[in-house]
mmCIF file with all atom_site columns, C-alpha atoms in Angstrom:
data_model
loop_
_atom_site.group_PDB
_atom_site.id
_atom_site.type_symbol
_atom_site.label_atom_id
_atom_site.label_alt_id
_atom_site.label_comp_id
_atom_site.label_asym_id
_atom_site.label_entity_id
_atom_site.label_seq_id
_atom_site.pdbx_PDB_ins_code
_atom_site.Cartn_x
_atom_site.Cartn_y
_atom_site.Cartn_z
_atom_site.occupancy
_atom_site.B_iso_or_equiv
_atom_site.pdbx_formal_charge
_atom_site.auth_seq_id
_atom_site.auth_comp_id
_atom_site.auth_asym_id
_atom_site.auth_atom_id
_atom_site.pdbx_PDB_model_num
ATOM 1   C CA . ARG A 1 1   ? 0.000   0.000  0.000   1.00 0.00 ? 30  ARG A CA 1
ATOM 2   C CA . MET A 1 2   ? 2.870   2.361  0.793   1.00 0.00 ? 31  MET A CA 1
ATOM 3   C CA . SER A 1 3   ? 4.517   1.727  -2.595  1.00 0.00 ? 32  SER A CA 1
ATOM 4   C CA . ALA A 1 4   ? 1.208   2.363  -4.363  1.00 0.00 ? 33  ALA A CA 1
ATOM 5   C CA . THR A 1 5   ? 0.837   5.661  -2.515  1.00 0.00 ? 34  THR A CA 1
ATOM 6   C CA . LEU A 1 6   ? 4.371   6.673  -3.407  1.00 0.00 ? 35  LEU A CA 1
ATOM 7   C CA . TYR A 1 7   ? 3.708   5.776  -7.050  1.00 0.00 ? 36  TYR A CA 1
ATOM 8   C CA . VAL A 1 8   ? 0.577   7.932  -7.140  1.00 0.00 ? 37  VAL A CA 1
ATOM 9   C CA . LEU A 1 9   ? 2.362   10.838 -5.479  1.00 0.00 ? 38  LEU A CA 1
ATOM 10  C CA . SER A 1 10  ? 5.356   10.616 -7.784  1.00 0.00 ? 39  SER A CA 1
ATOM 11  C CA . THR A 1 11  ? 3.105   10.413 -10.847 1.00 0.00 ? 40  THR A CA 1
ATOM 12  C CA . LEU A 1 12  ? 1.065   13.380 -9.659  1.00 0.00 ? 41  LEU A CA 1
ATOM 13  C CA . GLY A 1 13  ? 4.209   15.319 -8.860  1.00 0.00 ? 42  GLY A CA 1
ATOM 14  C CA . GLY A 1 14  ? 5.642   14.578 -12.291 1.00 0.00 ? 43  GLY A CA 1
ATOM 15  C CA . TYR A 1 15  ? 2.424   15.736 -13.934 1.00 0.00 ? 44  TYR A CA 1
ATOM 16  C CA . VAL A 1 16  ? 2.353   18.962 -11.919 1.00 0.00 ? 45  VAL A CA 1
ATOM 17  C CA . LEU A 1 17  ? 5.984   19.749 -12.715 1.00 0.00 ? 46  LEU A CA 1
ATOM 18  C CA . THR A 1 18  ? 5.556   18.948 -16.404 1.00 0.00 ? 47  THR A CA 1
ATOM 19  C CA . SER A 1 19  ? 2.404   21.029 -16.627 1.00 0.00 ? 48  SER A CA 1
ATOM 20  C CA . ALA A 1 20  ? 4.033   23.962 -14.820 1.00 0.00 ? 49  ALA A CA 1
ATOM 21  C CA . LEU A 1 21  ? 7.080   23.780 -17.104 1.00 0.00 ? 50  LEU A CA 1
ATOM 22  C CA . LEU A 1 22  ? 4.972   23.705 -20.273 1.00 0.00 ? 51  LEU A CA 1
ATOM 23  C CA . LEU A 1 23  ? 2.747   26.528 -19.039 1.00 0.00 ? 52  LEU A CA 1
ATOM 24  C CA . LYS A 1 24  ? 5.908   28.586 -18.525 1.00 0.00 ? 53  LYS A CA 1
ATOM 25  C CA . CYS A 1 25  ? 7.536   27.462 -21.780 1.00 0.00 ? 54  CYS A CA 1
ATOM 26  C CA . PRO A 1 26  ? 4.757   26.405 -24.185 1.00 0.00 ? 55  PRO A CA 1
ATOM 27  C CA . GLY A 1 27  ? 7.173   26.553 -27.117 1.00 0.00 ? 56  GLY A CA 1
ATOM 28  C CA . LEU A 1 28  ? 8.639   23.254 -25.926 1.00 0.00 ? 57  LEU A CA 1
ATOM 29  C CA . LEU A 1 29  ? 5.450   21.512 -27.052 1.00 0.00 ? 58  LEU A CA 1
ATOM 30  C CA . HIS A 1 30  ? 3.673   23.913 -29.416 1.00 0.00 ? 59  HIS A CA 1
ATOM 31  C CA . ARG A 1 31  ? 4.909   25.970 -32.310 1.00 0.00 ? 60  ARG A CA 1
ATOM 32  C CA . PRO A 1 32  ? 4.399   29.641 -31.376 1.00 0.00 ? 61  PRO A CA 1
ATOM 33  C CA . LYS A 1 33  ? 1.654   31.407 -33.320 1.00 0.00 ? 62  LYS A CA 1
ATOM 34  C CA . ARG A 1 34  ? 2.813   34.249 -35.511 1.00 0.00 ? 63  ARG A CA 1
ATOM 35  C CA . GLN A 1 35  ? 1.752   37.509 -33.886 1.00 0.00 ? 64  GLN A CA 1
ATOM 36  C CA . ARG A 1 36  ? -0.020  39.470 -36.610 1.00 0.00 ? 65  ARG A CA 1
ATOM 37  C CA . PHE A 1 37  ? -0.580  42.704 -34.680 1.00 0.00 ? 66  PHE A CA 1
ATOM 38  C CA . ARG A 1 38  ? -1.243  44.070 -31.207 1.00 0.00 ? 67  ARG A CA 1
ATOM 39  C CA . CYS A 1 39  ? -4.373  46.090 -30.432 1.00 0.00 ? 68  CYS A CA 1
ATOM 40  C CA . ARG A 1 40  ? -4.837  48.124 -27.258 1.00 0.00 ? 69  ARG A CA 1
ATOM 41  C CA . HIS A 1 41  ? -7.598  50.397 -28.540 1.00 0.00 ? 70  HIS A CA 1
ATOM 42  C CA . ILE A 1 42  ? -10.503 48.761 -30.407 1.00 0.00 ? 71  ILE A CA 1
ATOM 43  C CA . SER A 1 43  ? -13.441 50.767 -31.725 1.00 0.00 ? 72  SER A CA 1
ATOM 44  C CA . HIS A 1 44  ? -16.561 48.691 -31.065 1.00 0.00 ? 73  HIS A CA 1
ATOM 45  C CA . ARG A 1 45  ? -19.007 49.082 -33.981 1.00 0.00 ? 74  ARG A CA 1
ATOM 46  C CA . GLY A 1 46  ? -16.636 51.765 -35.183 1.00 0.00 ? 75  GLY A CA 1
ATOM 47  C CA . GLY A 1 47  ? -16.893 53.720 -31.948 1.00 0.00 ? 76  GLY A CA 1
ATOM 48  C CA . ALA A 1 48  ? -20.654 53.636 -31.426 1.00 0.00 ? 77  ALA A CA 1
ATOM 49  C CA . GLY A 1 49  ? -20.582 56.011 -28.468 1.00 0.00 ? 78  GLY A CA 1
ATOM 50  C CA . GLU A 1 50  ? -19.328 58.897 -30.610 1.00 0.00 ? 79  GLU A CA 1
ATOM 51  C CA . ASN A 1 51  ? -21.013 58.356 -33.994 1.00 0.00 ? 80  ASN A CA 1
ATOM 52  C CA . LEU A 1 52  ? -23.804 56.311 -35.528 1.00 0.00 ? 81  LEU A CA 1
ATOM 53  C CA . GLU A 1 53  ? -22.636 52.724 -35.146 1.00 0.00 ? 82  GLU A CA 1
ATOM 54  C CA . ASN A 1 54  ? -21.084 50.832 -38.061 1.00 0.00 ? 83  ASN A CA 1
ATOM 55  C CA . THR A 1 55  ? -21.072 53.812 -40.427 1.00 0.00 ? 84  THR A CA 1
ATOM 56  C CA . MET A 1 56  ? -18.231 55.115 -42.561 1.00 0.00 ? 85  MET A CA 1
ATOM 57  C CA . ALA A 1 57  ? -18.268 58.362 -40.554 1.00 0.00 ? 86  ALA A CA 1
ATOM 58  C CA . ALA A 1 58  ? -17.737 56.360 -37.360 1.00 0.00 ? 87  ALA A CA 1
ATOM 59  C CA . PHE A 1 59  ? -14.874 54.394 -38.890 1.00 0.00 ? 88  PHE A CA 1
ATOM 60  C CA . HIS A 1 60  ? -13.151 57.506 -40.216 1.00 0.00 ? 89  HIS A CA 1
ATOM 61  C CA . HIS A 1 61  ? -13.534 59.229 -36.833 1.00 0.00 ? 90  HIS A CA 1
ATOM 62  C CA . ALA A 1 62  ? -12.047 56.242 -34.995 1.00 0.00 ? 91  ALA A CA 1
ATOM 63  C CA . VAL A 1 63  ? -9.082  55.935 -37.353 1.00 0.00 ? 92  VAL A CA 1
ATOM 64  C CA . ASN A 1 64  ? -8.413  59.669 -37.160 1.00 0.00 ? 93  ASN A CA 1
ATOM 65  C CA . LEU A 1 65  ? -8.268  59.332 -33.371 1.00 0.00 ? 94  LEU A CA 1
ATOM 66  C CA . GLY A 1 66  ? -5.632  56.627 -33.764 1.00 0.00 ? 95  GLY A CA 1
ATOM 67  C CA . THR A 1 67  ? -7.593  53.468 -32.980 1.00 0.00 ? 96  THR A CA 1
ATOM 68  C CA . ASP A 1 68  ? -5.684  50.193 -33.419 1.00 0.00 ? 97  ASP A CA 1
ATOM 69  C CA . MET A 1 69  ? -8.623  48.180 -34.745 1.00 0.00 ? 98  MET A CA 1
ATOM 70  C CA . LEU A 1 70  ? -12.138 48.592 -36.102 1.00 0.00 ? 99  LEU A CA 1
ATOM 71  C CA . GLU A 1 71  ? -14.745 46.140 -34.839 1.00 0.00 ? 100 GLU A CA 1
ATOM 72  C CA . LEU A 1 72  ? -17.831 45.687 -37.008 1.00 0.00 ? 101 LEU A CA 1
ATOM 73  C CA . ASP A 1 73  ? -20.699 43.312 -37.751 1.00 0.00 ? 102 ASP A CA 1
ATOM 74  C CA . CYS A 1 74  ? -21.709 41.744 -41.046 1.00 0.00 ? 103 CYS A CA 1
ATOM 75  C CA . HIS A 1 75  ? -24.927 40.507 -42.653 1.00 0.00 ? 104 HIS A CA 1
ATOM 76  C CA . LEU A 1 76  ? -25.918 39.423 -46.148 1.00 0.00 ? 105 LEU A CA 1
ATOM 77  C CA . THR A 1 77  ? -28.555 41.110 -48.289 1.00 0.00 ? 106 THR A CA 1
ATOM 78  C CA . LYS A 1 78  ? -30.984 39.374 -50.624 1.00 0.00 ? 107 LYS A CA 1
ATOM 79  C CA . ASP A 1 79  ? -28.667 40.091 -53.560 1.00 0.00 ? 108 ASP A CA 1
ATOM 80  C CA . GLU A 1 80  ? -25.731 38.662 -51.572 1.00 0.00 ? 109 GLU A CA 1
ATOM 81  C CA . GLN A 1 81  ? -23.987 41.906 -50.706 1.00 0.00 ? 110 GLN A CA 1
ATOM 82  C CA . VAL A 1 82  ? -21.990 41.867 -47.452 1.00 0.00 ? 111 VAL A CA 1
ATOM 83  C CA . VAL A 1 83  ? -23.153 44.862 -45.433 1.00 0.00 ? 112 VAL A CA 1
ATOM 84  C CA . VAL A 1 84  ? -21.961 46.299 -42.134 1.00 0.00 ? 113 VAL A CA 1
ATOM 85  C CA . SER A 1 85  ? -24.791 46.202 -39.599 1.00 0.00 ? 114 SER A CA 1
ATOM 86  C CA . HIS A 1 86  ? -25.183 44.837 -36.098 1.00 0.00 ? 115 HIS A CA 1
ATOM 87  C CA . ASP A 1 87  ? -28.841 43.814 -36.376 1.00 0.00 ? 116 ASP A CA 1
ATOM 88  C CA . GLU A 1 88  ? -30.441 41.498 -38.901 1.00 0.00 ? 117 GLU A CA 1
ATOM 89  C CA . ASN A 1 89  ? -33.773 43.181 -38.233 1.00 0.00 ? 118 ASN A CA 1
ATOM 90  C CA . LEU A 1 90  ? -33.582 46.932 -38.855 1.00 0.00 ? 119 LEU A CA 1
ATOM 91  C CA . LYS A 1 91  ? -36.403 48.063 -36.553 1.00 0.00 ? 120 LYS A CA 1
ATOM 92  C CA . ARG A 1 92  ? -34.048 49.382 -33.834 1.00 0.00 ? 121 ARG A CA 1
ATOM 93  C CA . SER A 1 93  ? -31.582 51.123 -36.113 1.00 0.00 ? 122 SER A CA 1
ATOM 94  C CA . THR A 1 94  ? -33.819 52.408 -38.929 1.00 0.00 ? 123 THR A CA 1
ATOM 95  C CA . GLY A 1 95  ? -37.357 52.331 -37.551 1.00 0.00 ? 124 GLY A CA 1
ATOM 96  C CA . VAL A 1 96  ? -38.397 49.936 -40.340 1.00 0.00 ? 125 VAL A CA 1
ATOM 97  C CA . ASP A 1 97  ? -39.392 46.421 -39.270 1.00 0.00 ? 126 ASP A CA 1
ATOM 98  C CA . VAL A 1 98  ? -37.611 44.466 -41.998 1.00 0.00 ? 127 VAL A CA 1
ATOM 99  C CA . ASN A 1 99  ? -34.759 41.962 -42.217 1.00 0.00 ? 128 ASN A CA 1
ATOM 100 C CA . ILE A 1 100 ? -31.588 42.694 -44.176 1.00 0.00 ? 129 ILE A CA 1
ATOM 101 C CA . SER A 1 101 ? -31.757 39.287 -45.843 1.00 0.00 ? 130 SER A CA 1
ATOM 102 C CA . ASP A 1 102 ? -35.167 40.146 -47.314 1.00 0.00 ? 131 ASP A CA 1
ATOM 103 C CA . LEU A 1 103 ? -33.961 43.274 -49.128 1.00 0.00 ? 132 LEU A CA 1
ATOM 104 C CA . LYS A 1 104 ? -31.539 44.075 -51.919 1.00 0.00 ? 133 LYS A CA 1
ATOM 105 C CA . TYR A 1 105 ? -28.747 46.442 -50.935 1.00 0.00 ? 134 TYR A CA 1
ATOM 106 C CA . SER A 1 106 ? -30.333 49.298 -52.873 1.00 0.00 ? 135 SER A CA 1
ATOM 107 C CA . GLU A 1 107 ? -33.548 48.814 -50.860 1.00 0.00 ? 136 GLU A CA 1
ATOM 108 C CA . LEU A 1 108 ? -32.007 49.123 -47.385 1.00 0.00 ? 137 LEU A CA 1
ATOM 109 C CA . PRO A 1 109 ? -33.489 52.016 -45.369 1.00 0.00 ? 138 PRO A CA 1
ATOM 110 C CA . PRO A 1 110 ? -31.176 54.623 -43.796 1.00 0.00 ? 139 PRO A CA 1
ATOM 111 C CA . TYR A 1 111 ? -30.244 54.664 -40.134 1.00 0.00 ? 140 TYR A CA 1
ATOM 112 C CA . LEU A 1 112 ? -32.102 56.905 -37.731 1.00 0.00 ? 141 LEU A CA 1
ATOM 113 C CA . CYS A 1 113 ? -30.143 60.082 -36.969 1.00 0.00 ? 142 CYS A CA 1
ATOM 114 C CA . LYS A 1 114 ? -30.024 59.224 -33.243 1.00 0.00 ? 143 LYS A CA 1
ATOM 115 C CA . LEU A 1 115 ? -29.497 55.757 -31.782 1.00 0.00 ? 144 LEU A CA 1
ATOM 116 C CA . ASP A 1 116 ? -29.211 54.330 -28.278 1.00 0.00 ? 145 ASP A CA 1
ATOM 117 C CA . VAL A 1 117 ? -25.817 52.895 -27.452 1.00 0.00 ? 146 VAL A CA 1
ATOM 118 C CA . THR A 1 118 ? -27.001 49.405 -26.547 1.00 0.00 ? 147 THR A CA 1
ATOM 119 C CA . PHE A 1 119 ? -23.983 48.506 -24.408 1.00 0.00 ? 148 PHE A CA 1
ATOM 120 C CA . GLN A 1 120 ? -24.119 51.661 -22.264 1.00 0.00 ? 149 GLN A CA 1
ATOM 121 C CA . LYS A 1 121 ? -27.176 52.859 -20.358 1.00 0.00 ? 150 LYS A CA 1
ATOM 122 C CA . GLU A 1 122 ? -28.651 56.304 -21.021 1.00 0.00 ? 151 GLU A CA 1
ATOM 123 C CA . CYS A 1 123 ? -26.237 56.995 -23.837 1.00 0.00 ? 152 CYS A CA 1
ATOM 124 C CA . GLN A 1 124 ? -27.131 57.971 -27.382 1.00 0.00 ? 153 GLN A CA 1
ATOM 125 C CA . CYS A 1 125 ? -25.106 58.617 -30.482 1.00 0.00 ? 154 CYS A CA 1
ATOM 126 C CA . GLU A 1 126 ? -25.895 60.983 -33.319 1.00 0.00 ? 155 GLU A CA 1
ATOM 127 C CA . GLY A 1 127 ? -24.673 61.513 -36.839 1.00 0.00 ? 156 GLY A CA 1
ATOM 128 C CA . THR A 1 128 ? -25.527 62.634 -40.330 1.00 0.00 ? 157 THR A CA 1
ATOM 129 C CA . ASP A 1 129 ? -23.984 59.661 -42.140 1.00 0.00 ? 158 ASP A CA 1
ATOM 130 C CA . ASN A 1 130 ? -26.953 57.282 -41.948 1.00 0.00 ? 159 ASN A CA 1
ATOM 131 C CA . ARG A 1 131 ? -26.110 54.909 -44.801 1.00 0.00 ? 160 ARG A CA 1
ATOM 132 C CA . ILE A 1 132 ? -25.486 51.205 -44.203 1.00 0.00 ? 161 ILE A CA 1
ATOM 133 C CA . PRO A 1 133 ? -22.070 50.586 -45.802 1.00 0.00 ? 162 PRO A CA 1
ATOM 134 C CA . LEU A 1 134 ? -20.669 47.607 -47.647 1.00 0.00 ? 163 LEU A CA 1
ATOM 135 C CA . LEU A 1 135 ? -17.796 45.682 -46.104 1.00 0.00 ? 164 LEU A CA 1
ATOM 136 C CA . LYS A 1 136 ? -15.695 46.273 -49.211 1.00 0.00 ? 165 LYS A CA 1
ATOM 137 C CA . GLU A 1 137 ? -16.009 50.034 -48.647 1.00 0.00 ? 166 GLU A CA 1
ATOM 138 C CA . VAL A 1 138 ? -14.353 49.633 -45.256 1.00 0.00 ? 167 VAL A CA 1
ATOM 139 C CA . PHE A 1 139 ? -11.554 47.558 -46.773 1.00 0.00 ? 168 PHE A CA 1
ATOM 140 C CA . GLU A 1 140 ? -11.001 50.144 -49.506 1.00 0.00 ? 169 GLU A CA 1
ATOM 141 C CA . ALA A 1 141 ? -11.027 53.108 -47.118 1.00 0.00 ? 170 ALA A CA 1
ATOM 142 C CA . PHE A 1 142 ? -8.715  51.569 -44.495 1.00 0.00 ? 171 PHE A CA 1
ATOM 143 C CA . PRO A 1 143 ? -6.262  49.240 -46.239 1.00 0.00 ? 172 PRO A CA 1
ATOM 144 C CA . GLU A 1 144 ? -3.785  49.259 -43.341 1.00 0.00 ? 173 GLU A CA 1
ATOM 145 C CA . THR A 1 145 ? -6.190  49.134 -40.384 1.00 0.00 ? 174 THR A CA 1
ATOM 146 C CA . PRO A 1 146 ? -6.897  45.804 -38.661 1.00 0.00 ? 175 PRO A CA 1
ATOM 147 C CA . VAL A 1 147 ? -10.572 44.855 -38.695 1.00 0.00 ? 176 VAL A CA 1
ATOM 148 C CA . ASN A 1 148 ? -12.438 42.522 -36.346 1.00 0.00 ? 177 ASN A CA 1
ATOM 149 C CA . ILE A 1 149 ? -15.458 41.042 -38.167 1.00 0.00 ? 178 ILE A CA 1
ATOM 150 C CA . ASP A 1 150 ? -18.357 39.594 -36.204 1.00 0.00 ? 179 ASP A CA 1
ATOM 151 C CA . ILE A 1 151 ? -20.207 37.146 -38.469 1.00 0.00 ? 180 ILE A CA 1
ATOM 152 C CA . LYS A 1 152 ? -23.685 37.748 -37.108 1.00 0.00 ? 181 LYS A CA 1
ATOM 153 C CA . MET A 1 153 ? -25.548 34.926 -38.870 1.00 0.00 ? 182 MET A CA 1
ATOM 154 C CA . ASN A 1 154 ? -24.796 31.223 -39.220 1.00 0.00 ? 183 ASN A CA 1
ATOM 155 C CA . ASN A 1 155 ? -24.890 31.536 -42.990 1.00 0.00 ? 184 ASN A CA 1
ATOM 156 C CA . ASN A 1 156 ? -22.469 29.647 -45.224 1.00 0.00 ? 185 ASN A CA 1
ATOM 157 C CA . VAL A 1 157 ? -22.817 32.133 -48.074 1.00 0.00 ? 186 VAL A CA 1
ATOM 158 C CA . LEU A 1 158 ? -22.081 35.062 -45.766 1.00 0.00 ? 187 LEU A CA 1
ATOM 159 C CA . ILE A 1 159 ? -18.957 33.351 -44.458 1.00 0.00 ? 188 ILE A CA 1
ATOM 160 C CA . ARG A 1 160 ? -17.798 32.539 -47.987 1.00 0.00 ? 189 ARG A CA 1
ATOM 161 C CA . LYS A 1 161 ? -18.460 36.072 -49.242 1.00 0.00 ? 190 LYS A CA 1
ATOM 162 C CA . VAL A 1 162 ? -16.535 37.638 -46.350 1.00 0.00 ? 191 VAL A CA 1
ATOM 163 C CA . SER A 1 163 ? -13.631 35.268 -46.967 1.00 0.00 ? 192 SER A CA 1
ATOM 164 C CA . GLU A 1 164 ? -13.605 36.176 -50.655 1.00 0.00 ? 193 GLU A CA 1
ATOM 165 C CA . LEU A 1 165 ? -13.506 39.889 -49.836 1.00 0.00 ? 194 LEU A CA 1
ATOM 166 C CA . VAL A 1 166 ? -10.671 39.431 -47.355 1.00 0.00 ? 195 VAL A CA 1
ATOM 167 C CA . SER A 1 167 ? -8.692  37.498 -49.977 1.00 0.00 ? 196 SER A CA 1
ATOM 168 C CA . GLN A 1 168 ? -9.551  39.970 -52.737 1.00 0.00 ? 197 GLN A CA 1
ATOM 169 C CA . TYR A 1 169 ? -8.174  42.870 -50.710 1.00 0.00 ? 198 TYR A CA 1
ATOM 170 C CA . LYS A 1 170 ? -5.256  40.775 -49.394 1.00 0.00 ? 199 LYS A CA 1
ATOM 171 C CA . ARG A 1 171 ? -6.183  41.405 -45.775 1.00 0.00 ? 200 ARG A CA 1
ATOM 172 C CA . GLU A 1 172 ? -5.656  37.989 -44.191 1.00 0.00 ? 201 GLU A CA 1
ATOM 173 C CA . HIS A 1 173 ? -2.876  39.456 -42.039 1.00 0.00 ? 202 HIS A CA 1
ATOM 174 C CA . LEU A 1 174 ? -5.112  42.353 -40.896 1.00 0.00 ? 203 LEU A CA 1
ATOM 175 C CA . THR A 1 175 ? -8.394  40.553 -40.272 1.00 0.00 ? 204 THR A CA 1
ATOM 176 C CA . VAL A 1 176 ? -9.917  38.672 -37.347 1.00 0.00 ? 205 VAL A CA 1
ATOM 177 C CA . TRP A 1 177 ? -13.328 37.031 -37.583 1.00 0.00 ? 206 TRP A CA 1
ATOM 178 C CA . GLY A 1 178 ? -15.737 34.825 -35.668 1.00 0.00 ? 207 GLY A CA 1
ATOM 179 C CA . ASN A 1 179 ? -18.722 34.941 -33.354 1.00 0.00 ? 208 ASN A CA 1
ATOM 180 C CA . VAL A 1 180 ? -19.798 33.915 -29.860 1.00 0.00 ? 209 VAL A CA 1
ATOM 181 C CA . ASN A 1 181 ? -21.255 30.810 -31.538 1.00 0.00 ? 210 ASN A CA 1
ATOM 182 C CA . TYR A 1 182 ? -18.625 28.060 -31.792 1.00 0.00 ? 211 TYR A CA 1
ATOM 183 C CA . GLU A 1 183 ? -20.254 26.526 -34.875 1.00 0.00 ? 212 GLU A CA 1
ATOM 184 C CA . ILE A 1 184 ? -19.749 29.797 -36.759 1.00 0.00 ? 213 ILE A CA 1
ATOM 185 C CA . VAL A 1 185 ? -16.116 29.987 -35.641 1.00 0.00 ? 214 VAL A CA 1
ATOM 186 C CA . CYS A 1 186 ? -15.534 26.437 -36.902 1.00 0.00 ? 215 CYS A CA 1
ATOM 187 C CA . LYS A 1 187 ? -17.069 27.313 -40.263 1.00 0.00 ? 216 LYS A CA 1
ATOM 188 C CA . CYS A 1 188 ? -14.895 30.409 -40.503 1.00 0.00 ? 217 CYS A CA 1
ATOM 189 C CA . PHE A 1 189 ? -11.739 28.433 -39.820 1.00 0.00 ? 218 PHE A CA 1
ATOM 190 C CA . LYS A 1 190 ? -12.752 25.751 -42.308 1.00 0.00 ? 219 LYS A CA 1
ATOM 191 C CA . GLU A 1 191 ? -13.548 28.346 -44.987 1.00 0.00 ? 220 GLU A CA 1
ATOM 192 C CA . ASN A 1 192 ? -10.266 30.227 -44.646 1.00 0.00 ? 221 ASN A CA 1
ATOM 193 C CA . SER A 1 193 ? -7.694  29.175 -42.077 1.00 0.00 ? 222 SER A CA 1
ATOM 194 C CA . ASP A 1 194 ? -5.426  32.077 -43.094 1.00 0.00 ? 223 ASP A CA 1
ATOM 195 C CA . ILE A 1 195 ? -7.776  34.499 -41.303 1.00 0.00 ? 224 ILE A CA 1
ATOM 196 C CA . ALA A 1 196 ? -7.338  34.565 -37.522 1.00 0.00 ? 225 ALA A CA 1
ATOM 197 C CA . THR A 1 197 ? -10.334 33.507 -35.451 1.00 0.00 ? 226 THR A CA 1
ATOM 198 C CA . ILE A 1 198 ? -11.730 34.654 -32.101 1.00 0.00 ? 227 ILE A CA 1
ATOM 199 C CA . PHE A 1 199 ? -12.267 32.558 -28.997 1.00 0.00 ? 228 PHE A CA 1
ATOM 200 C CA . CYS A 1 200 ? -16.025 32.176 -28.538 1.00 0.00 ? 229 CYS A CA 1
ATOM 201 C CA . ALA A 1 201 ? -17.554 32.032 -25.040 1.00 0.00 ? 230 ALA A CA 1
ATOM 202 C CA . GLN A 1 202 ? -17.682 28.234 -25.036 1.00 0.00 ? 231 GLN A CA 1
ATOM 203 C CA . ARG A 1 203 ? -14.011 27.906 -25.907 1.00 0.00 ? 232 ARG A CA 1
ATOM 204 C CA . VAL A 1 204 ? -12.970 30.499 -23.313 1.00 0.00 ? 233 VAL A CA 1
ATOM 205 C CA . LEU A 1 205 ? -14.651 28.405 -20.620 1.00 0.00 ? 234 LEU A CA 1
ATOM 206 C CA . LEU A 1 206 ? -12.895 25.311 -21.948 1.00 0.00 ? 235 LEU A CA 1
ATOM 207 C CA . LEU A 1 207 ? -9.550  27.108 -21.914 1.00 0.00 ? 236 LEU A CA 1
ATOM 208 C CA . LEU A 1 208 ? -10.072 28.220 -18.311 1.00 0.00 ? 237 LEU A CA 1
ATOM 209 C CA . GLY A 1 209 ? -11.030 24.703 -17.261 1.00 0.00 ? 238 GLY A CA 1
ATOM 210 C CA . LEU A 1 210 ? -7.930  23.278 -18.921 1.00 0.00 ? 239 LEU A CA 1
ATOM 211 C CA . PHE A 1 211 ? -5.733  25.945 -17.337 1.00 0.00 ? 240 PHE A CA 1
ATOM 212 C CA . TYR A 1 212 ? -6.913  25.324 -13.772 1.00 0.00 ? 241 TYR A CA 1
ATOM 213 C CA . THR A 1 213 ? -6.623  21.552 -14.153 1.00 0.00 ? 242 THR A CA 1
ATOM 214 C CA . GLY A 1 214 ? -3.130  21.826 -15.629 1.00 0.00 ? 243 GLY A CA 1
ATOM 215 C CA . LEU A 1 215 ? -4.175  20.288 -18.936 1.00 0.00 ? 244 LEU A CA 1
ATOM 216 C CA . LEU A 1 216 ? -3.879  23.424 -21.056 1.00 0.00 ? 245 LEU A CA 1
ATOM 217 C CA . PRO A 1 217 ? -0.309  22.776 -22.314 1.00 0.00 ? 246 PRO A CA 1
ATOM 218 C CA . PHE A 1 218 ? -1.413  19.468 -23.809 1.00 0.00 ? 247 PHE A CA 1
ATOM 219 C CA . VAL A 1 219 ? -4.370  20.803 -25.833 1.00 0.00 ? 248 VAL A CA 1
ATOM 220 C CA . PRO A 1 220 ? -3.808  22.841 -29.028 1.00 0.00 ? 249 PRO A CA 1
ATOM 221 C CA . PHE A 1 221 ? -6.139  25.734 -29.923 1.00 0.00 ? 250 PHE A CA 1
ATOM 222 C CA . LYS A 1 222 ? -6.648  27.117 -33.421 1.00 0.00 ? 251 LYS A CA 1
ATOM 223 C CA . GLU A 1 223 ? -8.041  30.472 -32.199 1.00 0.00 ? 252 GLU A CA 1
ATOM 224 C CA . GLU A 1 224 ? -5.631  33.403 -31.899 1.00 0.00 ? 253 GLU A CA 1
ATOM 225 C CA . PHE A 1 225 ? -7.543  36.329 -30.353 1.00 0.00 ? 254 PHE A CA 1
ATOM 226 C CA . PHE A 1 226 ? -9.657  37.031 -27.273 1.00 0.00 ? 255 PHE A CA 1
ATOM 227 C CA . GLU A 1 227 ? -12.463 39.529 -26.912 1.00 0.00 ? 256 GLU A CA 1
ATOM 228 C CA . ILE A 1 228 ? -12.504 40.551 -23.249 1.00 0.00 ? 257 ILE A CA 1
ATOM 229 C CA . PRO A 1 229 ? -15.305 42.912 -22.137 1.00 0.00 ? 258 PRO A CA 1
ATOM 230 C CA . MET A 1 230 ? -14.135 45.800 -19.979 1.00 0.00 ? 259 MET A CA 1
ATOM 231 C CA . PRO A 1 231 ? -15.321 45.406 -16.351 1.00 0.00 ? 260 PRO A CA 1
ATOM 232 C CA . SER A 1 232 ? -16.436 49.037 -16.278 1.00 0.00 ? 261 SER A CA 1
ATOM 233 C CA . ILE A 1 233 ? -18.875 48.354 -19.126 1.00 0.00 ? 262 ILE A CA 1
ATOM 234 C CA . ILE A 1 234 ? -20.239 45.234 -17.403 1.00 0.00 ? 263 ILE A CA 1
ATOM 235 C CA . LEU A 1 235 ? -20.770 47.164 -14.157 1.00 0.00 ? 264 LEU A CA 1
ATOM 236 C CA . LYS A 1 236 ? -22.669 49.884 -16.021 1.00 0.00 ? 265 LYS A CA 1
#
């Protein structure tokens, strides 16, 4: 019984030491991911607190302020145009109760001139640029600015169209994409593994579980970027 106890303790000790070593020096087991860019200032929906969200005016304002990355949301119109909009249904943002997927791009209504900032209480944004832009317009206007694309719908055509645009404008090294839905992230990675993906909520929880059990060094992850909400926003 004593020898069995010693065996268990030595095995456990070896596991703990190995795990600690690999957590400290992960390059011993995994090939380091190439760091594409570092972002300390990210403009959510183009800086929705200062301009109408997801508009070209918002993006230009954010870039002029020196933001490191534009975050935006994408949907697909009836004529398969990739547009920048947070909501599929446009009731909140335009006052018209209609879905983007049911309209051609030329039929999309304009944004309201004043919108609530949905992630901050009692805050509104205003602007005169009320047109829903195309994703390609953002790529053309900001060829050197990293962009974080939230694929809002689990739609294979949308994912393919976004991938084609990223490749067309040679922005694989400047683009991150994904969604909180793990199935969408998997589809993104399968469609174009050259574009970095985001950890969804499910995978973050898995990563934390692996970290606190010491198993993290032994499990590879294909995702490269985290989206961490600021505590001050959560508290508000």
